[in-house]
Amino acid sequence: MARPDKAAAVAELVDAFRSSNAAVLTEYRGLTVAQLKQLRRSLGENAQYAVVKNTLTKIAANEAGISSLDDLFNGPTAVAFVTGDPVESAKGLRDFAKENPNLVIKGGVLDGKALSADEIKKLADLESREVLLSKLAGAFKGKQSQAASLFQALPSKLVRTVDALRAKQDEQGGAE
């Protein structure tokens, strides 16, 4: 039977996997405590960075329905559980890894889909959710303006066509 402390740790990790939008696995070998503290700050408010035991985390991930990470649980592993914008946390990890090559991004999961290290780096290259939403809103506003001018143009074109027909009829009527 499992020890109560290990069972509690697994339950806590299962909750963390289920409540997060994304989880990113990293290898932190060679980083100092001060660097880990700096990394936690760079991830933002909506991410929790935890150094974990591979066996317990693998069990917790499987209990949470995530079996795609099984191959990544080797060596010293830490997990960034992201509850907010995954792009912000991915940028924090990428930027920190550039400055500190000892941090290696192994892979992760986003909304239940497995991500490779390269896909996480591509995610970091995206703009934040707010910027993307504002660009989308701007595109919609532009399309609405185009539609409004199109709808305004149709009646005025109709009026000009009717006036041209009336003028042509007047010319034909006056010429007879």
PDB file of C-alpha atoms in Angstrom:
ATOM      1  CA  MET A   1       0.000   0.000   0.000  1.00  0.00           C
ATOM      2  CA  ALA A   2       1.224   3.522  -0.815  1.00  0.00           C
ATOM      3  CA  ARG A   3       2.501   5.731   1.926  1.00  0.00           C
ATOM      4  CA  PRO A   4       0.097   8.531   2.884  1.00  0.00           C
ATOM      5  CA  ASP A   5       2.597  11.292   2.111  1.00  0.00           C
ATOM      6  CA  LYS A   6       3.209   9.925  -1.407  1.00  0.00           C
ATOM      7  CA  ALA A   7      -0.523   9.466  -1.991  1.00  0.00           C
ATOM      8  CA  ALA A   8      -1.094  13.084  -0.927  1.00  0.00           C
ATOM      9  CA  ALA A   9       1.694  14.286  -3.251  1.00  0.00           C
ATOM     10  CA  VAL A  10       0.178  12.365  -6.173  1.00  0.00           C
ATOM     11  CA  ALA A  11      -3.294  13.768  -5.403  1.00  0.00           C
ATOM     12  CA  GLU A  12      -1.880  17.297  -5.316  1.00  0.00           C
ATOM     13  CA  LEU A  13      -0.146  16.776  -8.665  1.00  0.00           C
ATOM     14  CA  VAL A  14      -3.317  15.298 -10.202  1.00  0.00           C
ATOM     15  CA  ASP A  15      -5.194  18.433  -9.112  1.00  0.00           C
ATOM     16  CA  ALA A  16      -2.454  20.613 -10.594  1.00  0.00           C
ATOM     17  CA  PHE A  17      -2.635  18.779 -13.946  1.00  0.00           C
ATOM     18  CA  ARG A  18      -6.440  18.946 -14.057  1.00  0.00           C
ATOM     19  CA  SER A  19      -6.712  22.601 -13.059  1.00  0.00           C
ATOM     20  CA  SER A  20      -4.059  23.899 -15.441  1.00  0.00           C
ATOM     21  CA  ASN A  21      -4.458  24.859 -19.103  1.00  0.00           C
ATOM     22  CA  ALA A  22      -0.942  23.711 -19.855  1.00  0.00           C
ATOM     23  CA  ALA A  23       1.995  21.957 -18.252  1.00  0.00           C
ATOM     24  CA  VAL A  24       5.586  22.283 -19.456  1.00  0.00           C
ATOM     25  CA  LEU A  25       8.283  19.824 -18.399  1.00  0.00           C
ATOM     26  CA  THR A  26      11.823  21.116 -18.051  1.00  0.00           C
ATOM     27  CA  GLU A  27      15.188  19.840 -16.951  1.00  0.00           C
ATOM     28  CA  TYR A  28      16.794  22.199 -14.468  1.00  0.00           C
ATOM     29  CA  ARG A  29      20.154  20.454 -13.897  1.00  0.00           C
ATOM     30  CA  GLY A  30      22.843  22.998 -13.054  1.00  0.00           C
ATOM     31  CA  LEU A  31      20.555  25.874 -12.052  1.00  0.00           C
ATOM     32  CA  THR A  32      21.075  27.518  -8.705  1.00  0.00           C
ATOM     33  CA  VAL A  33      18.309  28.234  -6.208  1.00  0.00           C
ATOM     34  CA  ALA A  34      18.536  31.934  -7.079  1.00  0.00           C
ATOM     35  CA  GLN A  35      18.124  31.139 -10.778  1.00  0.00           C
ATOM     36  CA  LEU A  36      15.086  28.947 -10.044  1.00  0.00           C
ATOM     37  CA  LYS A  37      13.582  31.810  -8.068  1.00  0.00           C
ATOM     38  CA  GLN A  38      14.200  34.153 -10.989  1.00  0.00           C
ATOM     39  CA  LEU A  39      12.596  31.593 -13.333  1.00  0.00           C
ATOM     40  CA  ARG A  40       9.484  31.408 -11.171  1.00  0.00           C
ATOM     41  CA  ARG A  41       9.168  35.200 -11.363  1.00  0.00           C
ATOM     42  CA  SER A  42       9.648  35.220 -15.148  1.00  0.00           C
ATOM     43  CA  LEU A  43       6.777  32.758 -15.665  1.00  0.00           C
ATOM     44  CA  GLY A  44       4.203  35.280 -14.507  1.00  0.00           C
ATOM     45  CA  GLU A  45       1.435  35.183 -11.941  1.00  0.00           C
ATOM     46  CA  ASN A  46      -0.575  32.437 -13.617  1.00  0.00           C
ATOM     47  CA  ALA A  47       2.061  29.709 -13.509  1.00  0.00           C
ATOM     48  CA  GLN A  48       3.479  27.540 -10.761  1.00  0.00           C
ATOM     49  CA  TYR A  49       6.925  25.994 -11.219  1.00  0.00           C
ATOM     50  CA  ALA A  50       7.506  22.866  -9.155  1.00  0.00           C
ATOM     51  CA  VAL A  51      10.449  20.506  -8.885  1.00  0.00           C
ATOM     52  CA  VAL A  52       8.878  17.059  -8.841  1.00  0.00           C
ATOM     53  CA  LYS A  53       9.695  13.387  -8.422  1.00  0.00           C
ATOM     54  CA  ASN A  54       9.455  11.642 -11.788  1.00  0.00           C
ATOM     55  CA  THR A  55       7.675   8.513 -10.562  1.00  0.00           C
ATOM     56  CA  LEU A  56       5.005  10.370  -8.621  1.00  0.00           C
ATOM     57  CA  THR A  57       4.461  12.908 -11.397  1.00  0.00           C
ATOM     58  CA  LYS A  58       4.170  10.181 -14.015  1.00  0.00           C
ATOM     59  CA  ILE A  59       1.513   8.449 -11.899  1.00  0.00           C
ATOM     60  CA  ALA A  60      -0.316  11.752 -11.371  1.00  0.00           C
ATOM     61  CA  ALA A  61      -0.226  12.614 -15.080  1.00  0.00           C
ATOM     62  CA  ASN A  62      -1.649   9.210 -15.975  1.00  0.00           C
ATOM     63  CA  GLU A  63      -4.405   9.599 -13.351  1.00  0.00           C
ATOM     64  CA  ALA A  64      -5.213  13.009 -14.845  1.00  0.00           C
ATOM     65  CA  GLY A  65      -5.545  11.354 -18.279  1.00  0.00           C
ATOM     66  CA  ILE A  66      -2.228  12.556 -19.695  1.00  0.00           C
ATOM     67  CA  SER A  67      -0.116   9.632 -20.864  1.00  0.00           C
ATOM     68  CA  SER A  68       1.731  11.462 -23.645  1.00  0.00           C
ATOM     69  CA  LEU A  69       4.392  12.787 -21.239  1.00  0.00           C
ATOM     70  CA  ASP A  70       5.619   9.375 -20.037  1.00  0.00           C
ATOM     71  CA  ASP A  71       8.818   9.487 -22.127  1.00  0.00           C
ATOM     72  CA  LEU A  72       9.837  12.878 -20.689  1.00  0.00           C
ATOM     73  CA  PHE A  73      10.092  11.784 -17.054  1.00  0.00           C
ATOM     74  CA  ASN A  74      13.819  11.145 -16.870  1.00  0.00           C
ATOM     75  CA  GLY A  75      16.555  13.148 -15.219  1.00  0.00           C
ATOM     76  CA  PRO A  76      15.863  16.058 -12.887  1.00  0.00           C
ATOM     77  CA  THR A  77      12.404  17.282 -13.884  1.00  0.00           C
ATOM     78  CA  ALA A  78      10.379  20.336 -12.989  1.00  0.00           C
ATOM     79  CA  VAL A  79       6.897  21.181 -14.212  1.00  0.00           C
ATOM     80  CA  ALA A  80       5.437  24.590 -14.941  1.00  0.00           C
ATOM     81  CA  PHE A  81       1.674  24.353 -14.350  1.00  0.00           C
ATOM     82  CA  VAL A  82       0.023  27.178 -16.290  1.00  0.00           C
ATOM     83  CA  THR A  83      -3.464  28.309 -15.286  1.00  0.00           C
ATOM     84  CA  GLY A  84      -3.561  31.535 -17.293  1.00  0.00           C
ATOM     85  CA  ASP A  85      -2.217  32.501 -20.699  1.00  0.00           C
ATOM     86  CA  PRO A  86       0.136  29.712 -21.861  1.00  0.00           C
ATOM     87  CA  VAL A  87       1.841  32.062 -24.323  1.00  0.00           C
ATOM     88  CA  GLU A  88       3.077  34.320 -21.518  1.00  0.00           C
ATOM     89  CA  SER A  89       4.557  31.391 -19.593  1.00  0.00           C
ATOM     90  CA  ALA A  90       6.080  29.865 -22.735  1.00  0.00           C
ATOM     91  CA  LYS A  91       7.769  33.204 -23.455  1.00  0.00           C
ATOM     92  CA  GLY A  92       9.096  33.321 -19.905  1.00  0.00           C
ATOM     93  CA  LEU A  93      10.553  29.824 -20.218  1.00  0.00           C
ATOM     94  CA  ARG A  94      12.032  30.504 -23.664  1.00  0.00           C
ATOM     95  CA  ASP A  95      13.635  33.780 -22.619  1.00  0.00           C
ATOM     96  CA  PHE A  96      15.020  32.276 -19.406  1.00  0.00           C
ATOM     97  CA  ALA A  97      16.412  29.296 -21.342  1.00  0.00           C
ATOM     98  CA  LYS A  98      18.204  31.700 -23.717  1.00  0.00           C
ATOM     99  CA  GLU A  99      19.932  33.375 -20.779  1.00  0.00           C
ATOM    100  CA  ASN A 100      20.509  30.129 -18.862  1.00  0.00           C
ATOM    101  CA  PRO A 101      21.313  27.212 -21.191  1.00  0.00           C
ATOM    102  CA  ASN A 102      21.081  24.785 -18.240  1.00  0.00           C
ATOM    103  CA  LEU A 103      17.291  25.016 -18.449  1.00  0.00           C
ATOM    104  CA  VAL A 104      16.103  22.543 -21.085  1.00  0.00           C
ATOM    105  CA  ILE A 105      12.488  22.494 -22.203  1.00  0.00           C
ATOM    106  CA  LYS A 106      11.535  18.839 -22.673  1.00  0.00           C
ATOM    107  CA  GLY A 107       7.937  19.171 -23.832  1.00  0.00           C
ATOM    108  CA  GLY A 108       4.506  19.579 -22.397  1.00  0.00           C
ATOM    109  CA  VAL A 109       0.793  19.453 -22.815  1.00  0.00           C
ATOM    110  CA  LEU A 110      -1.716  22.157 -23.786  1.00  0.00           C
ATOM    111  CA  ASP A 111      -5.433  21.509 -23.305  1.00  0.00           C
ATOM    112  CA  GLY A 112      -4.787  17.753 -23.340  1.00  0.00           C
ATOM    113  CA  LYS A 113      -2.643  17.798 -26.504  1.00  0.00           C
ATOM    114  CA  ALA A 114       1.014  16.816 -26.257  1.00  0.00           C
ATOM    115  CA  LEU A 115       3.552  19.447 -27.327  1.00  0.00           C
ATOM    116  CA  SER A 116       7.190  18.950 -28.257  1.00  0.00           C
ATOM    117  CA  ALA A 117       9.883  21.368 -27.127  1.00  0.00           C
ATOM    118  CA  ASP A 118       9.840  22.992 -30.583  1.00  0.00           C
ATOM    119  CA  GLU A 119       6.068  23.472 -30.435  1.00  0.00           C
ATOM    120  CA  ILE A 120       6.413  25.176 -27.051  1.00  0.00           C
ATOM    121  CA  LYS A 121       9.003  27.526 -28.557  1.00  0.00           C
ATOM    122  CA  LYS A 122       6.588  28.270 -31.429  1.00  0.00           C
ATOM    123  CA  LEU A 123       3.862  28.928 -28.856  1.00  0.00           C
ATOM    124  CA  ALA A 124       6.209  31.443 -27.244  1.00  0.00           C
ATOM    125  CA  ASP A 125       6.542  33.252 -30.576  1.00  0.00           C
ATOM    126  CA  LEU A 126       2.794  33.943 -30.659  1.00  0.00           C
ATOM    127  CA  GLU A 127       1.413  37.227 -29.464  1.00  0.00           C
ATOM    128  CA  SER A 128      -0.540  37.300 -26.228  1.00  0.00           C
ATOM    129  CA  ARG A 129      -4.252  36.534 -26.152  1.00  0.00           C
ATOM    130  CA  GLU A 130      -5.164  40.188 -25.595  1.00  0.00           C
ATOM    131  CA  VAL A 131      -3.146  41.349 -28.617  1.00  0.00           C
ATOM    132  CA  LEU A 132      -4.684  38.670 -30.845  1.00  0.00           C
ATOM    133  CA  LEU A 133      -8.197  39.567 -29.661  1.00  0.00           C
ATOM    134  CA  SER A 134      -7.620  43.261 -30.304  1.00  0.00           C
ATOM    135  CA  LYS A 135      -6.341  42.490 -33.823  1.00  0.00           C
ATOM    136  CA  LEU A 136      -9.421  40.351 -34.439  1.00  0.00           C
ATOM    137  CA  ALA A 137     -11.685  43.140 -33.184  1.00  0.00           C
ATOM    138  CA  GLY A 138      -9.920  45.606 -35.481  1.00  0.00           C
ATOM    139  CA  ALA A 139     -10.397  43.283 -38.445  1.00  0.00           C
ATOM    140  CA  PHE A 140     -14.097  42.930 -37.652  1.00  0.00           C
ATOM    141  CA  LYS A 141     -14.471  46.697 -37.338  1.00  0.00           C
ATOM    142  CA  GLY A 142     -12.775  47.184 -40.704  1.00  0.00           C
ATOM    143  CA  LYS A 143     -15.078  44.646 -42.344  1.00  0.00           C
ATOM    144  CA  GLN A 144     -18.113  46.355 -40.792  1.00  0.00           C
ATOM    145  CA  SER A 145     -16.983  49.694 -42.216  1.00  0.00           C
ATOM    146  CA  GLN A 146     -16.560  48.115 -45.649  1.00  0.00           C
ATOM    147  CA  ALA A 147     -20.010  46.534 -45.417  1.00  0.00           C
ATOM    148  CA  ALA A 148     -21.575  49.827 -44.308  1.00  0.00           C
ATOM    149  CA  SER A 149     -20.026  51.723 -47.223  1.00  0.00           C
ATOM    150  CA  LEU A 150     -21.129  48.963 -49.612  1.00  0.00           C
ATOM    151  CA  PHE A 151     -24.694  49.087 -48.343  1.00  0.00           C
ATOM    152  CA  GLN A 152     -24.631  52.883 -48.578  1.00  0.00           C
ATOM    153  CA  ALA A 153     -23.279  52.741 -52.119  1.00  0.00           C
ATOM    154  CA  LEU A 154     -26.066  50.518 -53.455  1.00  0.00           C
ATOM    155  CA  PRO A 155     -28.956  52.970 -52.906  1.00  0.00           C
ATOM    156  CA  SER A 156     -26.949  55.927 -54.204  1.00  0.00           C
ATOM    157  CA  LYS A 157     -25.964  53.947 -57.298  1.00  0.00           C
ATOM    158  CA  LEU A 158     -29.634  53.039 -57.810  1.00  0.00           C
ATOM    159  CA  VAL A 159     -30.643  56.693 -57.532  1.00  0.00           C
ATOM    160  CA  ARG A 160     -27.968  57.725 -60.060  1.00  0.00           C
ATOM    161  CA  THR A 161     -29.105  54.982 -62.459  1.00  0.00           C
ATOM    162  CA  VAL A 162     -32.757  56.034 -62.183  1.00  0.00           C
ATOM    163  CA  ASP A 163     -31.782  59.694 -62.742  1.00  0.00           C
ATOM    164  CA  ALA A 164     -29.755  58.693 -65.797  1.00  0.00           C
ATOM    165  CA  LEU A 165     -32.706  56.719 -67.192  1.00  0.00           C
ATOM    166  CA  ARG A 166     -35.077  59.608 -66.521  1.00  0.00           C
ATOM    167  CA  ALA A 167     -32.717  62.048 -68.229  1.00  0.00           C
ATOM    168  CA  LYS A 168     -32.405  59.694 -71.208  1.00  0.00           C
ATOM    169  CA  GLN A 169     -36.199  59.394 -71.457  1.00  0.00           C
ATOM    170  CA  ASP A 170     -36.543  63.176 -71.267  1.00  0.00           C
ATOM    171  CA  GLU A 171     -34.031  63.539 -74.106  1.00  0.00           C
ATOM    172  CA  GLN A 172     -35.826  60.940 -76.190  1.00  0.00           C
ATOM    173  CA  GLY A 173     -39.215  62.458 -75.390  1.00  0.00           C
ATOM    174  CA  GLY A 174     -38.033  65.965 -76.257  1.00  0.00           C
ATOM    175  CA  ALA A 175     -36.379  64.814 -79.511  1.00  0.00           C
ATOM    176  CA  GLU A 176     -39.582  63.310 -80.887  1.00  0.00           C
TER     177      GLU A 176
END
